[in-house]
Short mmCIF file of C-alpha atoms in Angstrom, two decimals:
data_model
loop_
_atom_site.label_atom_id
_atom_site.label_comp_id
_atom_site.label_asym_id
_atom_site.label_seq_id
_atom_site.Cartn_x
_atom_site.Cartn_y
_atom_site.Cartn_z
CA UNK X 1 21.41 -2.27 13.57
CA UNK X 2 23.33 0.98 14.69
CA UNK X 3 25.06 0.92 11.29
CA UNK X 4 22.07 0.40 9.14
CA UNK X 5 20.43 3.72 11.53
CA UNK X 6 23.58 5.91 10.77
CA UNK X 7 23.61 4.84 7.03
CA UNK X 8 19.21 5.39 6.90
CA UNK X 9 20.04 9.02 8.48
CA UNK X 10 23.07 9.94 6.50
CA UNK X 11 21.24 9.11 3.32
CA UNK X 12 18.25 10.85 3.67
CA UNK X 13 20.17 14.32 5.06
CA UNK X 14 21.01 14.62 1.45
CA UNK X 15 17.94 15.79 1.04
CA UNK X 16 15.95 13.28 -1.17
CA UNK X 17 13.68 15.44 -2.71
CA UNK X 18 16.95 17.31 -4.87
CA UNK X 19 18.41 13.66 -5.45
CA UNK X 20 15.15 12.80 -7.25
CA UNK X 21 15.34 15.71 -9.17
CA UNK X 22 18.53 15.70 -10.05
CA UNK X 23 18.10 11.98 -11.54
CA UNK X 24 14.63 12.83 -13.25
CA UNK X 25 12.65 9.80 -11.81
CA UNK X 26 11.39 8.19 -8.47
CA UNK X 27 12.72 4.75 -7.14
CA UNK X 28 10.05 2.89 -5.41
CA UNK X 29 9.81 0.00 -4.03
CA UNK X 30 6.80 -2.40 -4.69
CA UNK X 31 5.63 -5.94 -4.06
CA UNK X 32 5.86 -6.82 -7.94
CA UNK X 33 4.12 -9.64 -7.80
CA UNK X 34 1.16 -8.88 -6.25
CA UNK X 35 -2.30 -8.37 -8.69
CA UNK X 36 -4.37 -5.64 -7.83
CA UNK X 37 -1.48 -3.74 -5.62
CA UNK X 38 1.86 -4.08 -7.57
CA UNK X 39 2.17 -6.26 -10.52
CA UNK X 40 3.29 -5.60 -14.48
CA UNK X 41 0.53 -6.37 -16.41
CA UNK X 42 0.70 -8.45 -19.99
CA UNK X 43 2.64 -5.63 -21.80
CA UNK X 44 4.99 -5.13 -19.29
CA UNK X 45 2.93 -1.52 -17.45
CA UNK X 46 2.98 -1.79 -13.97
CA UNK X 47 -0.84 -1.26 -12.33
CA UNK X 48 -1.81 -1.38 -8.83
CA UNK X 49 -3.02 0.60 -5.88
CA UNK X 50 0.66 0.93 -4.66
CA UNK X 51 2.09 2.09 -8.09
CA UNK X 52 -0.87 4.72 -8.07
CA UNK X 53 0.79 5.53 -5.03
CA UNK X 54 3.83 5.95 -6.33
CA UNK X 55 2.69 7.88 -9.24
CA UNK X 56 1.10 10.09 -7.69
CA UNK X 57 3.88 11.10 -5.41
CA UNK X 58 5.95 11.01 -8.97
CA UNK X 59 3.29 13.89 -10.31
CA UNK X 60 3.23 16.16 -7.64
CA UNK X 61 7.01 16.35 -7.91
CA UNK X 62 8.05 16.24 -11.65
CA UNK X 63 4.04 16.78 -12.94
CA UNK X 64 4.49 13.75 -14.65
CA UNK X 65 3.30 10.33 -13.02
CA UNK X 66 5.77 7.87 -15.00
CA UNK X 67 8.44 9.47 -13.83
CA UNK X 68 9.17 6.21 -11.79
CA UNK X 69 10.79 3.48 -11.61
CA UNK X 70 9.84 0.33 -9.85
CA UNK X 71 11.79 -1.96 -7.30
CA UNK X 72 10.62 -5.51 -6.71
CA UNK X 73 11.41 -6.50 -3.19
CA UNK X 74 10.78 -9.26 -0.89
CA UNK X 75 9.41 -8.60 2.56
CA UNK X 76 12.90 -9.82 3.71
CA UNK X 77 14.57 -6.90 1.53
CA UNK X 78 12.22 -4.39 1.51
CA UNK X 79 13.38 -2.26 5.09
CA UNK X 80 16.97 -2.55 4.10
CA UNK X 81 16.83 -1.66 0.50
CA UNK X 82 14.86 1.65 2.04
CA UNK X 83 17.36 2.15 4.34
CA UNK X 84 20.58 1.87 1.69
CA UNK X 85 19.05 4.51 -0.11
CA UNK X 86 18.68 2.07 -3.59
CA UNK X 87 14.90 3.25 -3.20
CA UNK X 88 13.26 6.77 -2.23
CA UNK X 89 10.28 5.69 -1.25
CA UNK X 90 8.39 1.94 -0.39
CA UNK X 91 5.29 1.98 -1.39
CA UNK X 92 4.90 -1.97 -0.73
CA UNK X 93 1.90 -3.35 1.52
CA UNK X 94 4.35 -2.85 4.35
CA UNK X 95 2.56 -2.51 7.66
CA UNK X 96 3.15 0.34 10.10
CA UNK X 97 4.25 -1.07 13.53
CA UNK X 98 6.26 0.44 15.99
CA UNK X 99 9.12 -1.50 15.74
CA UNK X 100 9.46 -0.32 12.40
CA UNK X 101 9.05 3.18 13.23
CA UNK X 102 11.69 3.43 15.64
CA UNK X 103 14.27 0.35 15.40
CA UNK X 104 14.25 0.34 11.90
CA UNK X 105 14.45 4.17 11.18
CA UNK X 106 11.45 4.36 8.92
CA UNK X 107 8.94 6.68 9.04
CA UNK X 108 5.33 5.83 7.83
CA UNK X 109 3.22 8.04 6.30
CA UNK X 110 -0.92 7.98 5.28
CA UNK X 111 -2.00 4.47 5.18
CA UNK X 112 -3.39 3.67 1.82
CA UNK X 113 -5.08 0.40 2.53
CA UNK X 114 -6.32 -0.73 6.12
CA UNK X 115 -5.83 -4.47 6.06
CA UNK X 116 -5.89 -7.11 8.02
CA UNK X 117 -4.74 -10.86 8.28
CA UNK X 118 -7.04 -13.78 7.05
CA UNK X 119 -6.43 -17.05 5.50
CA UNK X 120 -7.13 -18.30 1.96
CA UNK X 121 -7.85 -21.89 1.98
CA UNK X 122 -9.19 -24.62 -0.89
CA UNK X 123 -12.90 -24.71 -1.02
CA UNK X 124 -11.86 -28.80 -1.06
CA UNK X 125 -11.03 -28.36 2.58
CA UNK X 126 -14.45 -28.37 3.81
CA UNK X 127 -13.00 -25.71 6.45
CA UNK X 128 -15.49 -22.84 7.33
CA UNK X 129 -14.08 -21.10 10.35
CA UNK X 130 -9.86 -20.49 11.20
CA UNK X 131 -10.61 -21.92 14.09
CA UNK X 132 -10.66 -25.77 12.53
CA UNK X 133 -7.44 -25.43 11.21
CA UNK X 134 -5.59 -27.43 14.42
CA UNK X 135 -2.53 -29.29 12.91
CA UNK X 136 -3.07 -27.57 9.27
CA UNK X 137 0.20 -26.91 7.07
CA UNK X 138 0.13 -23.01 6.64
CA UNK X 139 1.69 -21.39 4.13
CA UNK X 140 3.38 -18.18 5.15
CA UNK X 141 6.12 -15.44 4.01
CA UNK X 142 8.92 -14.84 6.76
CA UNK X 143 9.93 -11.70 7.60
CA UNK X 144 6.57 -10.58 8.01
CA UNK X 145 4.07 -9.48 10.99
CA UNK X 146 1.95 -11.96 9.14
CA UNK X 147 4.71 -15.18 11.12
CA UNK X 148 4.07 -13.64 14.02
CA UNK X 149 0.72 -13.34 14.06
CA UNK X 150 -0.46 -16.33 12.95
CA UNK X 151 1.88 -17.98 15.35
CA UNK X 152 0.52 -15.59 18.08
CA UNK X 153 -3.39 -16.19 16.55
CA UNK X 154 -2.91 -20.48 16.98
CA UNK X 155 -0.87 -20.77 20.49
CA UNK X 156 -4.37 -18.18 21.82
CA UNK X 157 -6.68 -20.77 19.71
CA UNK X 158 -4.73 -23.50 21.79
CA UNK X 159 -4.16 -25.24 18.18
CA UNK X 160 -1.28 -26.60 16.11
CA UNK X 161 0.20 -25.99 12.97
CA UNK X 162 3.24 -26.93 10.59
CA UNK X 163 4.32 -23.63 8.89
CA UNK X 164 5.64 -23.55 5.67
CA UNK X 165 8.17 -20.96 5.32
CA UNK X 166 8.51 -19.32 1.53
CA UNK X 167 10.46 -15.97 0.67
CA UNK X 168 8.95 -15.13 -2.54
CA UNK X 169 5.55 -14.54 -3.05
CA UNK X 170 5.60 -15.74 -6.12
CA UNK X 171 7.00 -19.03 -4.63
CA UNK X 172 5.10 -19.30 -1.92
CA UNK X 173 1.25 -19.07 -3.97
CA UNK X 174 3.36 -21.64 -6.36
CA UNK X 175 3.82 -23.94 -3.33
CA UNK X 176 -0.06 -23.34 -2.23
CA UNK X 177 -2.04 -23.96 -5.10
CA UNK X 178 0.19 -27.17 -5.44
CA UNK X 179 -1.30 -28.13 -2.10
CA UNK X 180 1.79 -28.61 -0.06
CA UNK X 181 0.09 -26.44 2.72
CA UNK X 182 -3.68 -26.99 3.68
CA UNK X 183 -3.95 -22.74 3.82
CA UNK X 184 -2.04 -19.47 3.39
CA UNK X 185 -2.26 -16.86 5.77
CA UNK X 186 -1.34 -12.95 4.86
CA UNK X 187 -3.40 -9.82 4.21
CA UNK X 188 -6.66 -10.28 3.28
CA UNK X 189 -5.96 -8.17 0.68
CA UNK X 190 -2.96 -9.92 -0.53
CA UNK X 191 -4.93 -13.22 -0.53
CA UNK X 192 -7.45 -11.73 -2.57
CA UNK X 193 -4.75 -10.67 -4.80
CA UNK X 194 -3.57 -14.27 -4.45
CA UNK X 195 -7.08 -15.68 -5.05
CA UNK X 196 -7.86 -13.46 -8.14
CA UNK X 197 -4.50 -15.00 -10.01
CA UNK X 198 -5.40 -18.64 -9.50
CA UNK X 199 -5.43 -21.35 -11.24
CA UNK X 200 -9.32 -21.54 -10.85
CA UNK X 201 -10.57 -18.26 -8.33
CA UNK X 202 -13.44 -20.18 -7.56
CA UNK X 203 -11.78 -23.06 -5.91
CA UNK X 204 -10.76 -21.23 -3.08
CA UNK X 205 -12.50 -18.92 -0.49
CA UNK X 206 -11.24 -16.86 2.31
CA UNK X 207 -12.29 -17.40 6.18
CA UNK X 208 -14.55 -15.16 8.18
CA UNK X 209 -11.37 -14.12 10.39
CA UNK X 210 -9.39 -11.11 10.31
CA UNK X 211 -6.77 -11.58 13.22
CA UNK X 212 -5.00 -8.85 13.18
CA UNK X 213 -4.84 -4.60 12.26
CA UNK X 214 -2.31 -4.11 9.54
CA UNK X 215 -2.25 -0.31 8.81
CA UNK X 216 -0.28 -0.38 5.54
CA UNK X 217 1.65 2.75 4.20
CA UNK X 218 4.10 4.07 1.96
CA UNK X 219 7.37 4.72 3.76
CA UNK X 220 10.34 6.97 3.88
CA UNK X 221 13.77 7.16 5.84
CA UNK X 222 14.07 9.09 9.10
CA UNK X 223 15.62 12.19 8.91
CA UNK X 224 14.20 13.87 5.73
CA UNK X 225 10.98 15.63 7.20
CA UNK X 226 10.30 17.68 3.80
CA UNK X 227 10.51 14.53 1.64
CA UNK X 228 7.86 12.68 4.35
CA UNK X 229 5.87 15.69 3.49
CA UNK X 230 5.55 15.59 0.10
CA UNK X 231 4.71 11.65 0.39
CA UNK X 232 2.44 11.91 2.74
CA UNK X 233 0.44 14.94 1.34
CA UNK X 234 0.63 13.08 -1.84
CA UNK X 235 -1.28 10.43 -0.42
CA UNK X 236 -3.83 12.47 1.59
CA UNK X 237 -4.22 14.56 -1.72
CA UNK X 238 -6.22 11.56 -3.17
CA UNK X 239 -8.20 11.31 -0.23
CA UNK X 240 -8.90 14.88 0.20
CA UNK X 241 -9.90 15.10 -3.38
CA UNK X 242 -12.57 12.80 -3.19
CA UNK X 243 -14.08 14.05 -0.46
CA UNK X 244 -14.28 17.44 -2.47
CA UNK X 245 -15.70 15.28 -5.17
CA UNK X 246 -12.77 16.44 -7.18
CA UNK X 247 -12.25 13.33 -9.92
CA UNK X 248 -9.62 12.73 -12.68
CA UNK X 249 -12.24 13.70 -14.81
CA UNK X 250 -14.25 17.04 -13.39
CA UNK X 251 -10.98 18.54 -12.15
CA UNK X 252 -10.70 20.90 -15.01
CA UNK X 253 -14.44 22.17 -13.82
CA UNK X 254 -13.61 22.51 -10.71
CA UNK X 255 -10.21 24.74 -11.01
CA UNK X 256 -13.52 26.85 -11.69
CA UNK X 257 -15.05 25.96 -8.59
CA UNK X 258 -15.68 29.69 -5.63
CA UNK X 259 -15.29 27.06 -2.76
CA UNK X 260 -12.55 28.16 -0.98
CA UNK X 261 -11.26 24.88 0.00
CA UNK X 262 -10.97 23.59 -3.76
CA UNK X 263 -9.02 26.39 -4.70
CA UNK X 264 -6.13 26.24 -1.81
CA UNK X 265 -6.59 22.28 -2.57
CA UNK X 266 -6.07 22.57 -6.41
CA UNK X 267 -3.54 25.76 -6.27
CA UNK X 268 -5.76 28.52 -7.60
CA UNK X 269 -5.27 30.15 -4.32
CA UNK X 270 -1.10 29.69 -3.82
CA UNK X 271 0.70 28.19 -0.67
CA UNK X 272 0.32 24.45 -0.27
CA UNK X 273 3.07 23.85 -3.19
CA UNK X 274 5.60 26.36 -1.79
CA UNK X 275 5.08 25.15 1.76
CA UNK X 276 6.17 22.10 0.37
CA UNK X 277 8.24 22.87 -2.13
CA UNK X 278 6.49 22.29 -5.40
CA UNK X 279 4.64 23.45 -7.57
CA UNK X 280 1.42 25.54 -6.94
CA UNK X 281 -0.69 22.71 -9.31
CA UNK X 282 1.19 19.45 -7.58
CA UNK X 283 -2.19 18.47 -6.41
CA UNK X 284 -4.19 19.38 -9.63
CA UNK X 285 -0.93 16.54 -11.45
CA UNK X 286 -2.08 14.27 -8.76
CA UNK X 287 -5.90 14.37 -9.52
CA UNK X 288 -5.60 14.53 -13.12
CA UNK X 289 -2.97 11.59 -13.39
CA UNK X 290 -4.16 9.54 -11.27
CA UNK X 291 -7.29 10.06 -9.92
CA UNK X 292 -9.04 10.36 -6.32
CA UNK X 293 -8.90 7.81 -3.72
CA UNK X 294 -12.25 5.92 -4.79
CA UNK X 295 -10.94 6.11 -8.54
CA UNK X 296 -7.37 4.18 -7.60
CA UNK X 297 -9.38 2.12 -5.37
CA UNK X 298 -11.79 0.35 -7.51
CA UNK X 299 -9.80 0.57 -10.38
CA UNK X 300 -7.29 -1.46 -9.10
CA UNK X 301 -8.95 -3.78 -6.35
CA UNK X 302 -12.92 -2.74 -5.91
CA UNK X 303 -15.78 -4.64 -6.38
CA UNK X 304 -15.82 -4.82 -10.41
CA UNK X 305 -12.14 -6.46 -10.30
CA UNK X 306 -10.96 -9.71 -9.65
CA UNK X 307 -10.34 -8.95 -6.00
CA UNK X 308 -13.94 -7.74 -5.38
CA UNK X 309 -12.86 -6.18 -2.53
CA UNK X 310 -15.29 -3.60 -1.04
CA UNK X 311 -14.34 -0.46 0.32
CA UNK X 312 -14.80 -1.05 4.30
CA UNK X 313 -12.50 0.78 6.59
CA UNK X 314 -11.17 2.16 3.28
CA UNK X 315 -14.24 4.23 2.75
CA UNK X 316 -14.19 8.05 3.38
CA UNK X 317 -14.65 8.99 6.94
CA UNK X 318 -18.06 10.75 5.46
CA UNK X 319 -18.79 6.76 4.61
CA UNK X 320 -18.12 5.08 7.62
CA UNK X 321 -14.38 4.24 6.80
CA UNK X 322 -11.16 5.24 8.12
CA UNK X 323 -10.10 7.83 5.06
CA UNK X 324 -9.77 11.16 6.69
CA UNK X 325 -7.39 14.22 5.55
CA UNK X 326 -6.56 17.07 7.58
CA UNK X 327 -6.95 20.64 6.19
CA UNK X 328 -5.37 22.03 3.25
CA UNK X 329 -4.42 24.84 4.61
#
């Protein structure tokens, strides 16, 4: 572990955000294989909310979000190929614990999606709560706080269960929908993901439980506090610009706009970029790339896509949720 630290810190002194310039592109990593978050679609363009993520981070720094390239990675490979330096940034439903922050020599930034763990089981079943699944075979990725919750979530229940223990996602939904586990436990979000690609969607239905917080978030080495910036504020960006009711589409409007707070936000007034050492319009690239928070959200996993997931926590602040930027300032 000491070695992987020294080689996490060494890489990012180098100063990540001049490497990615100097190459012309971000490396991120993603889950690719996961609908609705990271996935290429039938022509080969990768969609999701965590490529919007990384895109957007790619257009405040180059002002072009395809300036990217995407990593697949296993939750098994996903820390270390962050700490090696092969990637610049994970951006792979990855969930912040502390662990992480500290052993690992990570450093989370905004969440993106506040999750939490559920399971996906066949309608078939005739199972209506988690807590009749004593003795079921559970499907479930290693590697993950997902095996150690569910673990942690049946000893409390006093039940049994037979995990089934699958690297690949891919593998592991294979496995699933084959029935050689009775459920599969993950993200609720992932299982909707899951759920949406399925052989037939409406054969399968996820339980009333979440049993866990899982806080997920782009991440970044330790050690590079200017290139933590820029992710994070790239992040935050999307959030902040919808609750300005700045949208891919009304930005150009709005550069317009006497507020004060939309013109430090979108540039007009100077000193967000050069505090963080971009451009003065890195946010207005962000907006008009990519969208707002609410536009990546349902476009990728909202209520009129195949996940049908509603915004919740996810919402703005304003809404009820968790979404909440500081100041622009």
């Amino acid at each position: 572990m000491a070695a992987s630290l020294c080689l996490a810190t060494s890489v990012a002194m180098a100063g990540t955000l001049d490497d990615v310039k100097a190459k012309g592109f971000i490396q991120a990593g993603v889950n690719g294989d996961l609908f609705g978050f990271a996935k290429p679609d039938e022509k080969g363009v990768w969609r999701g909310l965590d490529v919007d993520t990384a895109r957007a981070v790619a257009a405040a720094v180059f002002g072009d979000a395809d300036k990217v390239k995407y990593t697949p990675l296993t939750a098994k490979t996903r820390f270390t190929a962050l700490q090696s330096g092969e990637i610049d940034v994970l951006t792979r439903n990855a969930t912040q614990t502390l662990s992480r922050d500290t052993d690992l020599g990570l450093n989370f930034v905004q969440v993106n999606y506040y999750d939490g763990q559920g399971f996906l089981v066949p309608k078939a079943l005739g199972v209506e709560s988690a807590k009749e699944l004593d003795g079921a075979s559970v499907c479930v990725l290693p590697g993950t706080t997902t095996e150690q919750n569910v673990a942690d979530y049946f000893r409390v229940q006093k039940m049994n269960m037979n995990p089934v223990v699958i690297e690949s996602t891919a593998e592991l939904s294979k496995a699933f929908f084959a029935g050689r586990c009775d459920c599969m436990t993950s993200d609720a979000s992932q299982l909707a993901g899951i759920r949406a690609v399925a052989p037939n969607p409406a054969d399968y239905k996820i339980l009333p439980e979440i049993i866990s917080k899982e806080p997920l978030a782009p991440a970044v080495r330790h050690g590079d506090d200017q290139w933590m910036d820029i992710v994070n504020y790239s992040v935050l960006a999307m959030i902040e610009a919808e609750e300005l009711g700045i949208t891919s589409a009304n930005i150009d409007e709005m550069m317009g706009s006497t507020d004060p707070k939309v013109q430090r936000f979108l540039g007009v007034s100077p000193g967000n970029g050069k505090a963080l050492g971009l451009d003065e319009n890195w946010a207005y690239n962000i907006i008009k790339q990519v969208g707002n928070y609410g536009e990546v959200f349902e476009r990728n996993v909202g209520v009129d896509t195949p996940l049908m997931l509603e915004r919740g926590l996810n919402a703005l602040w304003t809404n009820g949720g968790l979404m909440y930027s500081p100041p622009f300032k």
